[in-house]
mmCIF file of C-alpha atoms in Angstrom:
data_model
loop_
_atom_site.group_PDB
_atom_site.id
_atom_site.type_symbol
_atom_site.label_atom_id
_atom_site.label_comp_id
_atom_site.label_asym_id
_atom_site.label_seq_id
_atom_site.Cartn_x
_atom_site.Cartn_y
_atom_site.Cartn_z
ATOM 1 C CA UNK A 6 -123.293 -62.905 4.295
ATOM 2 C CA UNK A 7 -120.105 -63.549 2.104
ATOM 3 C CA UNK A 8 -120.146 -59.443 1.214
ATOM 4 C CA UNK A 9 -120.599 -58.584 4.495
ATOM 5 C CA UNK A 10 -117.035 -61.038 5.379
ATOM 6 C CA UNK A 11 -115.489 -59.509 2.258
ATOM 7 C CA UNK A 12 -116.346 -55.654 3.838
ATOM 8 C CA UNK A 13 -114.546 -56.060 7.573
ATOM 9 C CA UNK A 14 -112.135 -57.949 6.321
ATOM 10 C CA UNK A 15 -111.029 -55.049 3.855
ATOM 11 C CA UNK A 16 -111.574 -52.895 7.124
ATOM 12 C CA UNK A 17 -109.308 -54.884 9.053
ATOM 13 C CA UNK A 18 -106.428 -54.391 6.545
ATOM 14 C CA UNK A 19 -106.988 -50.627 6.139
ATOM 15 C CA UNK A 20 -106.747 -50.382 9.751
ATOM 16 C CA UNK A 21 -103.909 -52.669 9.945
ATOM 17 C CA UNK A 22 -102.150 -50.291 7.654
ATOM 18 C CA UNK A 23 -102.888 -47.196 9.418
ATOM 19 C CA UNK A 24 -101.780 -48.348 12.755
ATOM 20 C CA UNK A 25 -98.662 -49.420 11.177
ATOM 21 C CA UNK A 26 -97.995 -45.924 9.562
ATOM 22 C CA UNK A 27 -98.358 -44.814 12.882
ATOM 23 C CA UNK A 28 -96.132 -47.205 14.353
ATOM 24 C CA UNK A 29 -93.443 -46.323 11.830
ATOM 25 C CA UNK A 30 -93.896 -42.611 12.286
ATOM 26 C CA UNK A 31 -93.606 -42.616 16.082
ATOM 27 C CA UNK A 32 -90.261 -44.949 15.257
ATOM 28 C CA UNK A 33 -88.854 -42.320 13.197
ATOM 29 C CA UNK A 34 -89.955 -39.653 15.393
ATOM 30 C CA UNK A 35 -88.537 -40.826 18.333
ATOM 31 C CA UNK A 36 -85.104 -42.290 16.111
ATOM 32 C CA UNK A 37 -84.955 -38.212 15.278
ATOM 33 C CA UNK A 38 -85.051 -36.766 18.414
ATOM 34 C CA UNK A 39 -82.572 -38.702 20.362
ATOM 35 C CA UNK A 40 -80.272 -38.371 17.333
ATOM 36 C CA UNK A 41 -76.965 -35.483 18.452
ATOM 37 C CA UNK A 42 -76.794 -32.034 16.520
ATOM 38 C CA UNK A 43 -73.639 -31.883 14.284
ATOM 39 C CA UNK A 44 -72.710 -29.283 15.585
ATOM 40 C CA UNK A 45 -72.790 -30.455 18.720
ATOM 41 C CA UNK A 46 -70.785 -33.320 17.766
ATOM 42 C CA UNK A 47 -68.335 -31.576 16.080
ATOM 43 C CA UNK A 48 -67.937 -29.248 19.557
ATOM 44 C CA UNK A 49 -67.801 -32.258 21.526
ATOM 45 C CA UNK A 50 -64.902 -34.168 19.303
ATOM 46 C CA UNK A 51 -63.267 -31.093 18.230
ATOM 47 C CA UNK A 52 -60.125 -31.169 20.149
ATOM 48 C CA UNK A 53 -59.220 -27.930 22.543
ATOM 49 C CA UNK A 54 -55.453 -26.700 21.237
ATOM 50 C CA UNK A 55 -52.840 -26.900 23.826
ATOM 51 C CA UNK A 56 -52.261 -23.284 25.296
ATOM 52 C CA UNK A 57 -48.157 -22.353 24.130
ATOM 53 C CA UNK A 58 -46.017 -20.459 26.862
ATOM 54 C CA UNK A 59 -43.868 -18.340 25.557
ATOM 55 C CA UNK A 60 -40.304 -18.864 27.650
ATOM 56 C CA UNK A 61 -38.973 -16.561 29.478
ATOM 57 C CA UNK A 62 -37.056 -13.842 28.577
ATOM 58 C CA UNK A 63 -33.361 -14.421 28.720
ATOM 59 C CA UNK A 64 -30.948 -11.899 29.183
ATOM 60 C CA UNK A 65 -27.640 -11.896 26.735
ATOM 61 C CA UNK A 66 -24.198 -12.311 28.187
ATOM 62 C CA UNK A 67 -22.837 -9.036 28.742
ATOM 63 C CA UNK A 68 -19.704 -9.171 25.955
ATOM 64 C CA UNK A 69 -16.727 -7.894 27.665
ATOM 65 C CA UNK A 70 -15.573 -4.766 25.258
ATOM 66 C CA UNK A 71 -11.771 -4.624 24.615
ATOM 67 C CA UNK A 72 -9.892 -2.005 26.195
ATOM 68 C CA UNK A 73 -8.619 0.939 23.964
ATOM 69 C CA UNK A 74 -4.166 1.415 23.861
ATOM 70 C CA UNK A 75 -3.272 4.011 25.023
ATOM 71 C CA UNK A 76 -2.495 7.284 22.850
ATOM 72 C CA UNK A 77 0.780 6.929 20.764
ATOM 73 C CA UNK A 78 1.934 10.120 18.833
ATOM 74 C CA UNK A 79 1.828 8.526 15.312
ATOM 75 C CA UNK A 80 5.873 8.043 13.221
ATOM 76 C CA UNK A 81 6.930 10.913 11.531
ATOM 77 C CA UNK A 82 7.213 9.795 7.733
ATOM 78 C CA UNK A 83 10.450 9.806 6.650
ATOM 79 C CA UNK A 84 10.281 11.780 2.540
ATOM 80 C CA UNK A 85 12.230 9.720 0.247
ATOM 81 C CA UNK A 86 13.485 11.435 -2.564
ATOM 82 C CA UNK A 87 12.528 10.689 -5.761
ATOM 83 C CA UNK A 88 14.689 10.626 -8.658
ATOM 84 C CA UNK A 89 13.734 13.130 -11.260
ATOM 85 C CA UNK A 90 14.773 11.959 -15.202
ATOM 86 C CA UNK A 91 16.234 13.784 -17.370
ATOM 87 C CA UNK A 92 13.845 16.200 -19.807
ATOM 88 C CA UNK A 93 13.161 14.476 -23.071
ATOM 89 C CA UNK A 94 13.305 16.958 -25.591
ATOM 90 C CA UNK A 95 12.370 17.308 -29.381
ATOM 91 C CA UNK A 96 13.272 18.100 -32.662
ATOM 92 C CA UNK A 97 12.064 18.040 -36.158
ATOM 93 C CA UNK A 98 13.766 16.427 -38.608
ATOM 94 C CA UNK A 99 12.699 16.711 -42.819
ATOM 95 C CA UNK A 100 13.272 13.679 -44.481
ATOM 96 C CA UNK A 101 15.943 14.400 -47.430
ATOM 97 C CA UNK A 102 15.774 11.966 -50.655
ATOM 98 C CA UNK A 103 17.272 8.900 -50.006
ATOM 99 C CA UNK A 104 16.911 9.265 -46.043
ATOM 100 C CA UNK A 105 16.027 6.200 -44.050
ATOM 101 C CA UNK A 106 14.885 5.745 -40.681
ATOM 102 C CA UNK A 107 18.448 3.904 -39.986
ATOM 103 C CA UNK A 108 20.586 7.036 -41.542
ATOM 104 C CA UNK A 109 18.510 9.453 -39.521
ATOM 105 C CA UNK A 110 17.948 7.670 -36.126
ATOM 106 C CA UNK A 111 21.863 6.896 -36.506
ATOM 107 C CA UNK A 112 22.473 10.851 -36.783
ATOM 108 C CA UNK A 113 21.094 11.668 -33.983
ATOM 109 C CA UNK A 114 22.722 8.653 -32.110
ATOM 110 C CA UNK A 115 18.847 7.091 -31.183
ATOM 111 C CA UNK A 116 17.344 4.087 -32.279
ATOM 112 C CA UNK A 117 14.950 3.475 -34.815
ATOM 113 C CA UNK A 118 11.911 2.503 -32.635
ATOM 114 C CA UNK A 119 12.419 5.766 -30.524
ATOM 115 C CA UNK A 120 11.497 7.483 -33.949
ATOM 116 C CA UNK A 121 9.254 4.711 -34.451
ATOM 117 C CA UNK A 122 7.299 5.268 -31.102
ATOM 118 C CA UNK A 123 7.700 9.304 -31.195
ATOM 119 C CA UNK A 124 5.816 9.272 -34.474
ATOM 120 C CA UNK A 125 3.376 6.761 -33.815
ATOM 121 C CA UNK A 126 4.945 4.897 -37.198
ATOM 122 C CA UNK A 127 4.974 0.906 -37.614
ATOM 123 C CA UNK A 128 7.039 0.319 -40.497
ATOM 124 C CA UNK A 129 10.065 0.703 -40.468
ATOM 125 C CA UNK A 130 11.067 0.723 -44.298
ATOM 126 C CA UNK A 131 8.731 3.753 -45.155
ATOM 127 C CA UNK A 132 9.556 7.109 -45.209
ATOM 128 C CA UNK A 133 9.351 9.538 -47.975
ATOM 129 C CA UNK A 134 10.858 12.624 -48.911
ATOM 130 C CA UNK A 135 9.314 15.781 -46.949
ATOM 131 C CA UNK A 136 7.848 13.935 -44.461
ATOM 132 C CA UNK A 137 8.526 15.584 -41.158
ATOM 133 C CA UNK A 138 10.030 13.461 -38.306
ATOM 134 C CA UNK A 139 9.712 13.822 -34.661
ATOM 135 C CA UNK A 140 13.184 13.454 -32.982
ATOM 136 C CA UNK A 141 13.420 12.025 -29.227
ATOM 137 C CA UNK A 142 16.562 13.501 -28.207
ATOM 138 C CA UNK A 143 17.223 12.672 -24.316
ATOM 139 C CA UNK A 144 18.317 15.844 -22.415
ATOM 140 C CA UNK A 145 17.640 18.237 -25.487
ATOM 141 C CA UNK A 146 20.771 17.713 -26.958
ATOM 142 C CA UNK A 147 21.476 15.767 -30.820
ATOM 143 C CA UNK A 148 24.153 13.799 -31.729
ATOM 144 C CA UNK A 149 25.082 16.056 -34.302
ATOM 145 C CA UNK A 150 26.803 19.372 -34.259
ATOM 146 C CA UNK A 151 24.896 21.942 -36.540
ATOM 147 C CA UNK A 152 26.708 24.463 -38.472
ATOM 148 C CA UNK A 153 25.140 27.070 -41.216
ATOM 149 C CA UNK A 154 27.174 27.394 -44.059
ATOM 150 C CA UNK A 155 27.634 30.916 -45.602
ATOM 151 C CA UNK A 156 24.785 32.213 -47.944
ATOM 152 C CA UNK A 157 23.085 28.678 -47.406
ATOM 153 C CA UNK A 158 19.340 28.034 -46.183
ATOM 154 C CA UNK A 159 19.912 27.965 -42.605
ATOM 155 C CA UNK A 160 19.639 24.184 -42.690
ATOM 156 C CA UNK A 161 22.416 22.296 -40.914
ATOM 157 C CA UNK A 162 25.492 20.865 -42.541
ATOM 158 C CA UNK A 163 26.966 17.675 -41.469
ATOM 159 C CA UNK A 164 30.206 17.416 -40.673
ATOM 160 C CA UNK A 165 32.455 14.612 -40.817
ATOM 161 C CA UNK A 166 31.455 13.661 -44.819
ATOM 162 C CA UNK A 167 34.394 15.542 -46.578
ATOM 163 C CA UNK A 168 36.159 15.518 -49.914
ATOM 164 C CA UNK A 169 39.120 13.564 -48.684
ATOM 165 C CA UNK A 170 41.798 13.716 -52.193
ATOM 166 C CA UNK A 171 41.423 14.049 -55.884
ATOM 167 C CA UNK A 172 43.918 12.022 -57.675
ATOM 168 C CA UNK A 173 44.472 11.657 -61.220
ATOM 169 C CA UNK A 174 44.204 15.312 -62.212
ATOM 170 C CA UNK A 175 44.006 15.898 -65.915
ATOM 171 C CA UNK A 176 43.345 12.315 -66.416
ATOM 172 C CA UNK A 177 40.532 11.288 -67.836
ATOM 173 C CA UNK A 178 40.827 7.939 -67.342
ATOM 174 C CA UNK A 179 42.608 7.552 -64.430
ATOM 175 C CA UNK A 180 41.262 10.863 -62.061
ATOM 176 C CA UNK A 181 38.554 9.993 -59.152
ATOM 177 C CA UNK A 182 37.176 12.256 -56.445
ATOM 178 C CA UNK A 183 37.440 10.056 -53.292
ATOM 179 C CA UNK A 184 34.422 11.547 -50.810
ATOM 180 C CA UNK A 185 35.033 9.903 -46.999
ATOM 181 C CA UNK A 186 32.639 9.448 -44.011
ATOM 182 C CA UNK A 187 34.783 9.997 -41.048
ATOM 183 C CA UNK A 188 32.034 10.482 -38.550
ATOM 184 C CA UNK A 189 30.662 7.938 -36.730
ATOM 185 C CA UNK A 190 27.080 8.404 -38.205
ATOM 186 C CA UNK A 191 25.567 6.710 -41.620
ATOM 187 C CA UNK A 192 24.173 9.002 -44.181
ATOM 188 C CA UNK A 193 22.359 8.806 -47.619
ATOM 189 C CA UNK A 194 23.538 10.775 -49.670
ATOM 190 C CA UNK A 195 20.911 10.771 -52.133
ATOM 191 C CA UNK A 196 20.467 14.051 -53.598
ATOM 192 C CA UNK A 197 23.966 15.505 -52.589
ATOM 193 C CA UNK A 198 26.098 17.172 -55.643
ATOM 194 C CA UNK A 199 29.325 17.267 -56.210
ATOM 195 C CA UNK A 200 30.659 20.026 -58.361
ATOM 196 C CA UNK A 201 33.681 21.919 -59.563
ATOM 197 C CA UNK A 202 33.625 25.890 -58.070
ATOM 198 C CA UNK A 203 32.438 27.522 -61.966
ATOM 199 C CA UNK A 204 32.150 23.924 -63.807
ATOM 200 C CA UNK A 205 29.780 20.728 -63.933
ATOM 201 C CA UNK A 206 28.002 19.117 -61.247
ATOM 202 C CA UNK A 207 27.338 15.859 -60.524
ATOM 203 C CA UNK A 208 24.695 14.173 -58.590
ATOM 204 C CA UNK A 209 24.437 11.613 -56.222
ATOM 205 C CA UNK A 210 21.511 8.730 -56.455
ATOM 206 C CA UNK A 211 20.348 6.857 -53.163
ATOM 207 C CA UNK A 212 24.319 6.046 -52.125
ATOM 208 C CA UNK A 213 24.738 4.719 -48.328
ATOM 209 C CA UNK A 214 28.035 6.351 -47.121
ATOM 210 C CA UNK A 215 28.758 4.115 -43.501
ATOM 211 C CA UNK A 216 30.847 5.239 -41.141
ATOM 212 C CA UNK A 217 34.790 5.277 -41.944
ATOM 213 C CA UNK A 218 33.308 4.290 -45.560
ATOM 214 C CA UNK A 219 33.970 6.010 -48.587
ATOM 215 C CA UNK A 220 32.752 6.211 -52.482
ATOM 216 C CA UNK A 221 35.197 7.018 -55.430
ATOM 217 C CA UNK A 222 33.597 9.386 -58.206
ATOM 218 C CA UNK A 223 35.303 8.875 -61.670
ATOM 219 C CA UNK A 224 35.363 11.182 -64.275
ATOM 220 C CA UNK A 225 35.185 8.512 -66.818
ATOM 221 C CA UNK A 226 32.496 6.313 -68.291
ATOM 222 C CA UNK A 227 31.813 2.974 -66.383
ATOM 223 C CA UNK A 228 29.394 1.184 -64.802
ATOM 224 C CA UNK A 229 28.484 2.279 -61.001
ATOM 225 C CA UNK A 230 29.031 0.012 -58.066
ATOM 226 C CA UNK A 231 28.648 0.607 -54.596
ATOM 227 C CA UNK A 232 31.657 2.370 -53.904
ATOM 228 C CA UNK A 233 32.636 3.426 -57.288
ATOM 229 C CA UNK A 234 30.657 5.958 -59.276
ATOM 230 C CA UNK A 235 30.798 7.418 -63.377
ATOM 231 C CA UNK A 236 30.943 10.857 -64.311
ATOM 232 C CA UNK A 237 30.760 9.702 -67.835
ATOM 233 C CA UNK A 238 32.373 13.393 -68.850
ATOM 234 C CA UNK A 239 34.264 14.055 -71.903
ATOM 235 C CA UNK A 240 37.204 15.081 -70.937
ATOM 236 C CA UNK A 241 38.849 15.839 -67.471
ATOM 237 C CA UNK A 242 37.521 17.686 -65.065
ATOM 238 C CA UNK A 243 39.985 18.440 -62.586
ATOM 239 C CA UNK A 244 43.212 20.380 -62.655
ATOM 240 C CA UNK A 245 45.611 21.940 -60.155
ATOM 241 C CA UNK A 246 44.538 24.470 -58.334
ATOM 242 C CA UNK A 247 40.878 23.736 -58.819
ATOM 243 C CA UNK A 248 38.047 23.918 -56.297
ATOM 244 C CA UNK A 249 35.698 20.691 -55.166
ATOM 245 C CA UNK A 250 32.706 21.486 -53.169
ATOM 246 C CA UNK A 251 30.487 18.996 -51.893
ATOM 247 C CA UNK A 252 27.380 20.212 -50.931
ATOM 248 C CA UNK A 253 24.103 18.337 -49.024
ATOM 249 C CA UNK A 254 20.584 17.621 -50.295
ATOM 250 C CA UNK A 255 19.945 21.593 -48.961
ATOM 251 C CA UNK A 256 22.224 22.877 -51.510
ATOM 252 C CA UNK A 257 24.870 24.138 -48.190
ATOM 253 C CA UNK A 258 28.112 23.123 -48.739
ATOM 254 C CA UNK A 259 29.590 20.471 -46.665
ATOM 255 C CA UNK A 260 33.377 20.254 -47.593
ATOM 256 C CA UNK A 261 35.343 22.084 -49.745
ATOM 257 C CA UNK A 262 38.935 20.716 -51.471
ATOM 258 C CA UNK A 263 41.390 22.700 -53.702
ATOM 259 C CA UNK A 264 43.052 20.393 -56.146
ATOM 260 C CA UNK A 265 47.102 20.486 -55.505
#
C-alpha cells in the first residue's frame, strides 16, 4: 500500500500545479484586459491647445497731410561778373654759356620758380648751355626790349650793357676798357667778346655783370678778379679814334664806342 500513497500523492501535486497555472493565467489575463491602451492614455492626458483669436483689425490714424504754399514765381538770379585774368603768355628762351636761372628769370623781370614751375624743373642751380627755357611772361609782354642788330642772327641784343669809356689809350700799362650794366637786369656775360673794329678780340669767361655794376678790361698782364679782367696783350691796343664793339654770346653787337 506504501506505492499506492506514493502514486496520489504525486497526483495531488501535479494537479496542484496545474490549477495554479491556471490560477495565474486567469490573473494575468484579467490584469491585461482592464489595463488602458497607450494611446488612449496619451489622448486622454494630452492636453487640447488653447484656440488664439486674432484681434481685431485696427484702423491707423488718418495722418493729417501738410498743406502745399502757395505758388511763388521763383528770384531772378542776379549774374555776377567774374573777373577775367590777364592771358599768360610764352616765350622761349636758349640758354647762352654762363646763363643762370637768376640772370634769365631777372631779364625778363619773373622769378625763378615761375621758370621753375613752367618747365617742370626742381633745381635751381642746373641749367646748361642750349637748353631751351619756357618763359611765363604775364600779359605777353618781356621785360626786355628786343632789338636786331645789323647783319646779326636775328637774335635779340640787350640793351643797357654798354662800353661806357676807354681810358689810358696807348698805354699799356695803364689803359682799361670799362664795360657798365646800366639796366636794371643781371646778366652773364659768359661768352660775350670784346674786340677792336679790324684788331684782337677778347673773351669773356662766366663774369656776373649786376645791375649799375661794371667790370674793367686791362690790356695788361695781371691776375683777374671780379671786376677787373687781363688782356695780357703785348702792347696797346687802343688809340684815338679807334672803334670798341661789344658784342653778346650771338655774335650781335651790343654797344659800340669810338676811342676820343
Amino acid at each position: 500500500m506504501p506505492g499506492m500513497n506514493r502514486r496520489h500523492l504525486a497526483l495531488l501535486v501535479l494537479i496542484n500545479t496545474v490549477v495554479s497555472l491556471v490560477v495565474a493565467l486567469s490573473v494575468v489575463w484579467a490584469f491585461e484586459s482592464r489595463r488602458p491602451d497607450l494611446e488612449e492614455l496619451a489622448a486622454i492626458y494630452t492636453p487640447r491647445p488653447e484656440p488664439i483669436l486674432a484681434a481685431p483689425a485696427t484702423q491707423a490714424p488718418a495722418v493729417a497731410q501738410p498743406t502745399p504754399p502757395p505758388d511763388t514765381a521763383p528770384l531772378a538770379e542776379t549774374p555776377t561778373a567774374t573777373p577775367e585774368s590777364a592771358p599768360q603768355a610764352e616765350e622761349i628762351y636758349i640758354v647762352q654759356p654762363g646763363d643762370t636761372l637768376l640772370v634769365v628769370a631777372t631779364r625778363y623781370g619773373i622769378g625763378v620758380d615761375d621758370i621753375l614751375e613752367a618747365n617742370n624743373l626742381s633745381n635751381p642751380d642746373y641749367v646748361f648751355s642750349g637748353q631751351r627755357l619756357v618763359i611765363p611772361v604775364q600779359g605777353g609782354g618781356g621785360a626786355v626790349t628786343d632789338t636786331t642788330a645789323a647783319g646779326g642772327s636775328g637774335e635779340p641784343v640787350v640793351e643797357g650793357v654798354k662800353v661806357a669809356a676807354v681810358s689810358g689809350a696807348a698805354d699799356l700799362a695803364h689803359e682799361q676798357v670799362i664795360v657798365a650794366n646800366e639796366s636794371d637786369l643781371a646778366f652773364s656775360l659768359q661768352g660775350w667778346k670784346l674786340e677792336r673794329e679790324g684788331g684782337p678780340s677778347y673773351t669773356f669767361g662766366n663774369v656776373p655783370l649786376f645791375p649799375g655794376g661794371s667790370v674793367r678790361l686791362h690790356s695788361a698782364a695781371g691776375a683777374d678778379t671780379t671786376v677787373d679782367l687781363y688782356w695780357n696783350q703785348p702792347s696797346p691796343v687802343w688809340q684815338s679814334g679807334a672803334v670798341v664793339r661789344l658784342l653778346n654770346a650771338q655774335e650781335n653787337v651790343v654797344s659800340s664806342y669810338t676811342v676820343p
